[in-house]
mmCIF file of C-alpha atoms in Angstrom:
data_model
loop_
_atom_site.group_PDB
_atom_site.id
_atom_site.type_symbol
_atom_site.label_atom_id
_atom_site.label_comp_id
_atom_site.label_asym_id
_atom_site.label_seq_id
_atom_site.Cartn_x
_atom_site.Cartn_y
_atom_site.Cartn_z
ATOM 1 C CA UNK A 136 0.000 0.000 0.000
ATOM 2 C CA UNK A 137 2.952 2.252 0.408
ATOM 3 C CA UNK A 138 3.941 2.145 -3.214
ATOM 4 C CA UNK A 139 7.331 1.552 -4.724
ATOM 5 C CA UNK A 140 7.038 4.755 -6.712
ATOM 6 C CA UNK A 141 6.535 7.148 -3.806
ATOM 7 C CA UNK A 142 2.823 6.905 -3.674
ATOM 8 C CA UNK A 143 0.714 5.983 -0.700
ATOM 9 C CA UNK A 144 -2.378 3.904 -1.334
ATOM 10 C CA UNK A 145 -5.497 4.485 0.714
ATOM 11 C CA UNK A 146 -7.971 1.754 1.471
ATOM 12 C CA UNK A 147 -11.305 1.525 3.236
ATOM 13 C CA UNK A 148 -11.581 -1.214 5.834
ATOM 14 C CA UNK A 149 -13.983 -2.549 8.433
ATOM 15 C CA UNK A 150 -13.545 -4.603 11.565
ATOM 16 C CA UNK A 151 -13.698 -8.362 11.021
ATOM 17 C CA UNK A 152 -16.150 -10.009 10.668
ATOM 18 C CA UNK A 153 -18.021 -7.005 9.328
ATOM 19 C CA UNK A 154 -20.674 -9.086 7.631
ATOM 20 C CA UNK A 155 -21.929 -11.080 10.563
ATOM 21 C CA UNK A 156 -24.659 -8.534 11.161
ATOM 22 C CA UNK A 157 -25.480 -5.014 10.231
ATOM 23 C CA UNK A 158 -23.657 -4.553 6.957
ATOM 24 C CA UNK A 159 -25.434 -7.571 5.473
ATOM 25 C CA UNK A 160 -28.850 -6.250 6.444
ATOM 26 C CA UNK A 161 -30.886 -5.008 3.538
ATOM 27 C CA UNK A 162 -31.517 -1.655 5.209
ATOM 28 C CA UNK A 163 -27.812 -0.947 5.847
ATOM 29 C CA UNK A 164 -27.012 1.672 6.858
ATOM 30 C CA UNK A 165 -29.892 2.559 9.142
ATOM 31 C CA UNK A 166 -27.850 4.812 11.443
ATOM 32 C CA UNK A 167 -24.686 6.899 11.443
ATOM 33 C CA UNK A 168 -21.557 5.198 10.111
ATOM 34 C CA UNK A 169 -18.218 6.265 11.571
ATOM 35 C CA UNK A 170 -15.157 6.489 9.349
ATOM 36 C CA UNK A 171 -12.088 6.453 11.569
ATOM 37 C CA UNK A 172 -9.148 8.501 10.325
ATOM 38 C CA UNK A 173 -6.154 7.273 12.365
ATOM 39 C CA UNK A 174 -4.370 10.626 12.306
ATOM 40 C CA UNK A 175 -4.693 14.215 13.488
ATOM 41 C CA UNK A 176 -7.395 16.423 11.934
ATOM 42 C CA UNK A 177 -6.386 18.246 8.801
ATOM 43 C CA UNK A 178 -4.305 15.467 7.344
ATOM 44 C CA UNK A 179 -4.662 13.251 4.357
ATOM 45 C CA UNK A 180 -6.835 10.652 6.070
ATOM 46 C CA UNK A 181 -9.313 13.349 7.052
ATOM 47 C CA UNK A 182 -9.427 14.758 3.546
ATOM 48 C CA UNK A 183 -10.026 11.376 2.066
ATOM 49 C CA UNK A 184 -12.606 10.467 4.710
ATOM 50 C CA UNK A 185 -14.563 13.636 3.993
ATOM 51 C CA UNK A 186 -14.601 13.015 0.237
ATOM 52 C CA UNK A 187 -15.635 9.416 0.659
ATOM 53 C CA UNK A 188 -18.124 10.125 3.447
ATOM 54 C CA UNK A 189 -19.853 12.856 1.451
ATOM 55 C CA UNK A 190 -20.283 10.606 -1.554
ATOM 56 C CA UNK A 191 -21.550 7.697 0.554
ATOM 57 C CA UNK A 192 -24.061 9.997 2.258
ATOM 58 C CA UNK A 193 -25.350 11.148 -1.113
ATOM 59 C CA UNK A 194 -25.665 7.613 -2.347
ATOM 60 C CA UNK A 195 -27.000 5.884 0.768
ATOM 61 C CA UNK A 196 -28.902 8.685 2.495
ATOM 62 C CA UNK A 197 -27.314 8.257 5.937
ATOM 63 C CA UNK A 198 -24.599 10.173 7.729
ATOM 64 C CA UNK A 199 -20.979 9.049 7.425
ATOM 65 C CA UNK A 200 -18.968 10.887 10.075
ATOM 66 C CA UNK A 201 -15.180 11.151 10.052
ATOM 67 C CA UNK A 202 -13.658 10.613 13.497
ATOM 68 C CA UNK A 203 -9.966 11.372 13.998
ATOM 69 C CA UNK A 204 -8.158 8.912 16.268
ATOM 70 C CA UNK A 205 -4.483 9.933 16.079
ATOM 71 C CA UNK A 206 -1.556 8.418 17.919
ATOM 72 C CA UNK A 207 1.326 5.956 17.744
ATOM 73 C CA UNK A 208 1.680 5.871 13.954
ATOM 74 C CA UNK A 209 -2.016 5.063 13.447
ATOM 75 C CA UNK A 210 -2.003 2.246 16.020
ATOM 76 C CA UNK A 211 -4.495 4.042 18.287
ATOM 77 C CA UNK A 212 -7.064 4.434 15.527
ATOM 78 C CA UNK A 213 -6.553 0.975 14.073
ATOM 79 C CA UNK A 214 -6.911 -0.642 17.480
ATOM 80 C CA UNK A 215 -10.147 1.245 18.094
ATOM 81 C CA UNK A 216 -11.565 -0.118 14.835
ATOM 82 C CA UNK A 217 -10.330 -3.644 15.527
ATOM 83 C CA UNK A 218 -12.156 -3.544 18.872
ATOM 84 C CA UNK A 219 -15.325 -1.943 17.501
ATOM 85 C CA UNK A 220 -18.460 -4.053 17.054
ATOM 86 C CA UNK A 221 -18.035 -5.893 13.741
ATOM 87 C CA UNK A 222 -21.262 -4.615 12.263
ATOM 88 C CA UNK A 223 -20.104 -2.420 9.399
ATOM 89 C CA UNK A 224 -20.828 0.812 11.243
ATOM 90 C CA UNK A 225 -17.176 1.505 12.033
ATOM 91 C CA UNK A 226 -14.952 1.861 9.003
ATOM 92 C CA UNK A 227 -11.371 3.032 8.694
ATOM 93 C CA UNK A 228 -9.252 4.809 6.134
ATOM 94 C CA UNK A 229 -5.874 3.113 6.106
ATOM 95 C CA UNK A 230 -2.607 3.314 4.250
ATOM 96 C CA UNK A 231 0.337 0.981 3.986
ATOM 97 C CA UNK A 232 1.657 2.260 7.298
ATOM 98 C CA UNK A 233 -1.370 0.913 9.162
ATOM 99 C CA UNK A 234 -1.802 -2.277 7.171
ATOM 100 C CA UNK A 235 1.753 -3.407 6.456
ATOM 101 C CA UNK A 236 4.599 -1.280 7.809
ATOM 102 C CA UNK A 237 3.464 -1.361 11.431
ATOM 103 C CA UNK A 238 3.638 -5.171 11.485
ATOM 104 C CA UNK A 239 7.427 -5.120 11.304
ATOM 105 C CA UNK A 240 8.116 -1.640 12.641
ATOM 106 C CA UNK A 241 6.530 -2.289 16.035
ATOM 107 C CA UNK A 242 7.960 -4.786 18.445
ATOM 108 C CA UNK A 243 4.489 -5.697 19.673
ATOM 109 C CA UNK A 244 1.618 -4.561 17.482
ATOM 110 C CA UNK A 245 -1.716 -4.852 19.328
ATOM 111 C CA UNK A 246 -3.711 -5.656 16.177
ATOM 112 C CA UNK A 247 -3.304 -8.013 13.234
ATOM 113 C CA UNK A 248 -3.963 -6.212 9.922
ATOM 114 C CA UNK A 249 -4.629 -9.425 8.031
ATOM 115 C CA UNK A 250 -6.916 -10.976 10.649
ATOM 116 C CA UNK A 251 -8.694 -8.058 12.327
ATOM 117 C CA UNK A 252 -9.953 -6.160 9.286
ATOM 118 C CA UNK A 253 -11.904 -6.755 6.121
ATOM 119 C CA UNK A 254 -10.521 -4.781 3.195
ATOM 120 C CA UNK A 255 -13.420 -3.225 1.314
ATOM 121 C CA UNK A 256 -11.841 -1.147 -1.399
ATOM 122 C CA UNK A 257 -8.568 0.272 -2.584
ATOM 123 C CA UNK A 258 -9.508 3.731 -3.691
ATOM 124 C CA UNK A 259 -6.628 6.073 -4.368
ATOM 125 C CA UNK A 260 -2.923 6.576 -4.544
ATOM 126 C CA UNK A 261 -1.245 9.655 -3.179
ATOM 127 C CA UNK A 262 1.762 11.047 -5.012
ATOM 128 C CA UNK A 263 4.562 12.244 -2.750
ATOM 129 C CA UNK A 264 7.270 14.740 -3.501
ATOM 130 C CA UNK A 265 10.591 15.580 -1.875
ATOM 131 C CA UNK A 266 10.733 19.232 -0.828
ATOM 132 C CA UNK A 267 13.634 21.205 0.632
ATOM 133 C CA UNK A 268 13.879 24.551 2.378
ATOM 134 C CA UNK A 269 14.096 27.237 -0.299
ATOM 135 C CA UNK A 270 17.233 28.777 1.212
ATOM 136 C CA UNK A 271 19.263 25.640 0.594
ATOM 137 C CA UNK A 272 21.408 25.670 -2.556
ATOM 138 C CA UNK A 273 19.474 22.730 -3.912
ATOM 139 C CA UNK A 274 17.484 22.591 -7.143
ATOM 140 C CA UNK A 275 17.687 18.888 -7.932
ATOM 141 C CA UNK A 276 18.115 15.544 -6.249
ATOM 142 C CA UNK A 277 21.732 15.530 -7.410
ATOM 143 C CA UNK A 278 22.268 18.892 -5.659
ATOM 144 C CA UNK A 279 20.715 17.504 -2.495
ATOM 145 C CA UNK A 280 22.870 14.392 -2.505
ATOM 146 C CA UNK A 281 25.990 16.464 -3.124
ATOM 147 C CA UNK A 282 25.128 18.766 -0.213
ATOM 148 C CA UNK A 283 24.336 15.838 2.067
ATOM 149 C CA UNK A 284 27.787 14.425 1.380
ATOM 150 C CA UNK A 285 29.399 17.633 2.704
ATOM 151 C CA UNK A 286 27.366 18.001 5.909
ATOM 152 C CA UNK A 287 24.638 16.168 7.807
ATOM 153 C CA UNK A 288 21.102 17.152 6.842
ATOM 154 C CA UNK A 289 17.840 16.643 8.674
ATOM 155 C CA UNK A 290 14.554 15.409 7.288
ATOM 156 C CA UNK A 291 11.114 15.902 8.830
ATOM 157 C CA UNK A 292 8.206 13.490 8.973
ATOM 158 C CA UNK A 293 4.660 13.352 10.278
ATOM 159 C CA UNK A 294 5.893 10.933 12.925
ATOM 160 C CA UNK A 295 7.844 7.710 13.389
ATOM 161 C CA UNK A 296 6.738 4.985 11.016
ATOM 162 C CA UNK A 297 4.895 7.276 8.642
ATOM 163 C CA UNK A 298 5.438 7.216 4.894
ATOM 164 C CA UNK A 299 7.519 10.382 5.147
ATOM 165 C CA UNK A 300 9.788 8.792 7.725
ATOM 166 C CA UNK A 301 10.313 5.604 5.740
ATOM 167 C CA UNK A 302 10.915 7.441 2.496
ATOM 168 C CA UNK A 303 13.605 9.522 4.198
ATOM 169 C CA UNK A 304 15.184 6.408 5.666
ATOM 170 C CA UNK A 305 15.103 4.696 2.268
ATOM 171 C CA UNK A 306 16.846 7.663 0.657
ATOM 172 C CA UNK A 307 19.400 7.723 3.446
ATOM 173 C CA UNK A 308 20.055 3.995 3.170
ATOM 174 C CA UNK A 309 20.116 3.807 -0.634
ATOM 175 C CA UNK A 310 22.642 6.625 -0.995
ATOM 176 C CA UNK A 311 24.575 6.136 2.229
ATOM 177 C CA UNK A 312 23.780 9.638 3.485
ATOM 178 C CA UNK A 313 24.123 11.007 7.008
ATOM 179 C CA UNK A 314 20.659 12.391 7.728
ATOM 180 C CA UNK A 315 18.850 13.009 11.007
ATOM 181 C CA UNK A 316 15.153 12.121 11.265
ATOM 182 C CA UNK A 317 13.040 14.772 13.022
ATOM 183 C CA UNK A 318 9.552 13.424 13.763
ATOM 184 C CA UNK A 319 6.559 15.721 14.259
ATOM 185 C CA UNK A 320 2.997 15.153 15.363
ATOM 186 C CA UNK A 321 1.486 15.478 11.919
ATOM 187 C CA UNK A 322 2.546 16.544 8.445
ATOM 188 C CA UNK A 323 1.578 20.192 8.729
ATOM 189 C CA UNK A 324 3.902 21.151 11.613
ATOM 190 C CA UNK A 325 6.668 19.199 9.895
ATOM 191 C CA UNK A 326 6.157 21.094 6.662
ATOM 192 C CA UNK A 327 6.027 24.395 8.552
ATOM 193 C CA UNK A 328 9.457 23.724 10.024
ATOM 194 C CA UNK A 329 10.885 22.848 6.610
ATOM 195 C CA UNK A 330 9.544 26.163 5.305
ATOM 196 C CA UNK A 331 11.031 27.920 8.346
ATOM 197 C CA UNK A 332 14.427 26.347 7.794
ATOM 198 C CA UNK A 333 14.509 24.387 11.048
ATOM 199 C CA UNK A 334 14.667 21.135 9.069
ATOM 200 C CA UNK A 335 16.215 20.748 5.638
ATOM 201 C CA UNK A 336 13.731 18.577 3.801
ATOM 202 C CA UNK A 337 10.838 16.158 3.860
ATOM 203 C CA UNK A 338 8.791 13.912 1.666
ATOM 204 C CA UNK A 339 5.230 15.121 1.588
ATOM 205 C CA UNK A 340 2.013 14.150 -0.141
ATOM 206 C CA UNK A 341 0.887 16.589 -2.800
ATOM 207 C CA UNK A 342 -2.731 16.946 -1.581
ATOM 208 C CA UNK A 343 -3.100 19.629 1.099
ATOM 209 C CA UNK B 1066 -15.778 11.095 -6.551
ATOM 210 C CA UNK B 1067 -13.098 10.392 -9.141
ATOM 211 C CA UNK B 1068 -13.097 14.050 -10.199
ATOM 212 C CA UNK B 1069 -12.808 15.200 -6.578
ATOM 213 C CA UNK B 1070 -9.841 12.877 -6.007
ATOM 214 C CA UNK B 1071 -8.099 14.262 -9.076
ATOM 215 C CA UNK B 1072 -8.869 17.840 -8.047
ATOM 216 C CA UNK B 1073 -7.249 17.159 -4.654
ATOM 217 C CA UNK B 1074 -4.166 15.618 -6.248
ATOM 218 C CA UNK B 1075 -5.074 12.025 -5.462
ATOM 219 C CA UNK B 1076 -4.812 9.287 -8.074
ATOM 220 C CA UNK B 1077 -8.022 7.231 -8.255
ATOM 221 C CA UNK B 1078 -7.550 3.512 -8.726
ATOM 222 C CA UNK B 1079 -9.830 0.690 -9.780
ATOM 223 C CA UNK B 1080 -10.116 -1.448 -6.689
ATOM 224 C CA UNK B 1081 -9.361 -5.154 -6.741
ATOM 225 C CA UNK B 1082 -11.953 -7.487 -5.228
ATOM 226 C CA UNK B 1083 -11.927 -7.906 -1.421
ATOM 227 C CA UNK B 1084 -10.298 -11.332 -1.829
ATOM 228 C CA UNK B 1085 -7.603 -9.869 -4.044
ATOM 229 C CA UNK B 1086 -7.140 -7.100 -1.497
ATOM 230 C CA UNK B 1087 -6.456 -9.666 1.219
ATOM 231 C CA UNK B 1088 -3.691 -11.127 -0.945
ATOM 232 C CA UNK B 1089 -2.429 -7.613 -1.622
ATOM 233 C CA UNK B 1090 -2.218 -6.892 2.110
ATOM 234 C CA UNK B 1091 -0.247 -10.104 2.714
ATOM 235 C CA UNK B 1092 2.186 -9.209 -0.082
ATOM 236 C CA UNK B 1093 2.617 -5.690 1.286
ATOM 237 C CA UNK B 1094 3.348 -7.033 4.759
ATOM 238 C CA UNK B 1095 6.058 -9.309 3.309
ATOM 239 C CA UNK B 1096 7.502 -6.509 1.165
ATOM 240 C CA UNK B 1097 7.794 -4.066 4.052
ATOM 241 C CA UNK B 1098 9.143 -6.730 6.362
ATOM 242 C CA UNK B 1099 12.079 -7.270 4.011
ATOM 243 C CA UNK B 1100 12.624 -3.541 3.472
ATOM 244 C CA UNK B 1101 12.432 -2.550 7.136
ATOM 245 C CA UNK B 1102 14.947 -5.221 8.042
ATOM 246 C CA UNK B 1103 17.216 -3.948 5.265
ATOM 247 C CA UNK B 1104 17.163 -0.337 6.470
ATOM 248 C CA UNK B 1105 17.413 -1.349 10.119
ATOM 249 C CA UNK B 1106 14.043 -0.163 11.386
ATOM 250 C CA UNK B 1107 12.449 -3.513 12.192
ATOM 251 C CA UNK B 1108 11.212 -3.553 15.779
ATOM 252 C CA UNK B 1109 12.328 0.032 16.301
ATOM 253 C CA UNK B 1110 9.047 1.111 17.883
ATOM 254 C CA UNK B 1111 7.255 -0.101 20.977
#
């Protein structure tokens, strides 16, 4: 889900077994459906949840409410969905971080992506770009690599284990660079500090 | 919805079936397991 070409895939999931009751009923949905976004408000999950929720409301005539459950690289939100009643009324927007990366990244992950959720749909990919502070003498990846070979650089991320973190680590590992990871609580404060020159660079999704 | 995704900079995709998605998830878990071990981040978080 976290693509090989710097895209992040977003999927819609439900707690397993979602079809035991509720979602299989002919009148589904007959009450509010919650779409959990396992990140802080204002991020990509929220954006996607709002787009999807609005369209589902129009089509099905019931409210689909986005609920942000940030924390621990999406573990808090994912765990809440895994523990929710498996009736199709609690859905989750997830990316590769939630569904694949966390399995190996965490020493003890309190949910099993393959066993605790039913994947419903893969719906979009998110292109990511590498941005640097404008004051740096960098206009290309080659410039960046050359600069990083003369002095240590820092890269920001939305938090440990996020796509931005892993992409930075992959760049660092592939090119043998000395780069310091600076994690933030969300993509927006990270991007703000890149703009302000406190951190040199970050990978960031294009949608904002 | 496709138009809204594109307007926001997202790339809409045609979804595989739920069964194919389960296989996809398993493959992604294996892929990232190998990669995270390679870059030394496996088990780096509580």
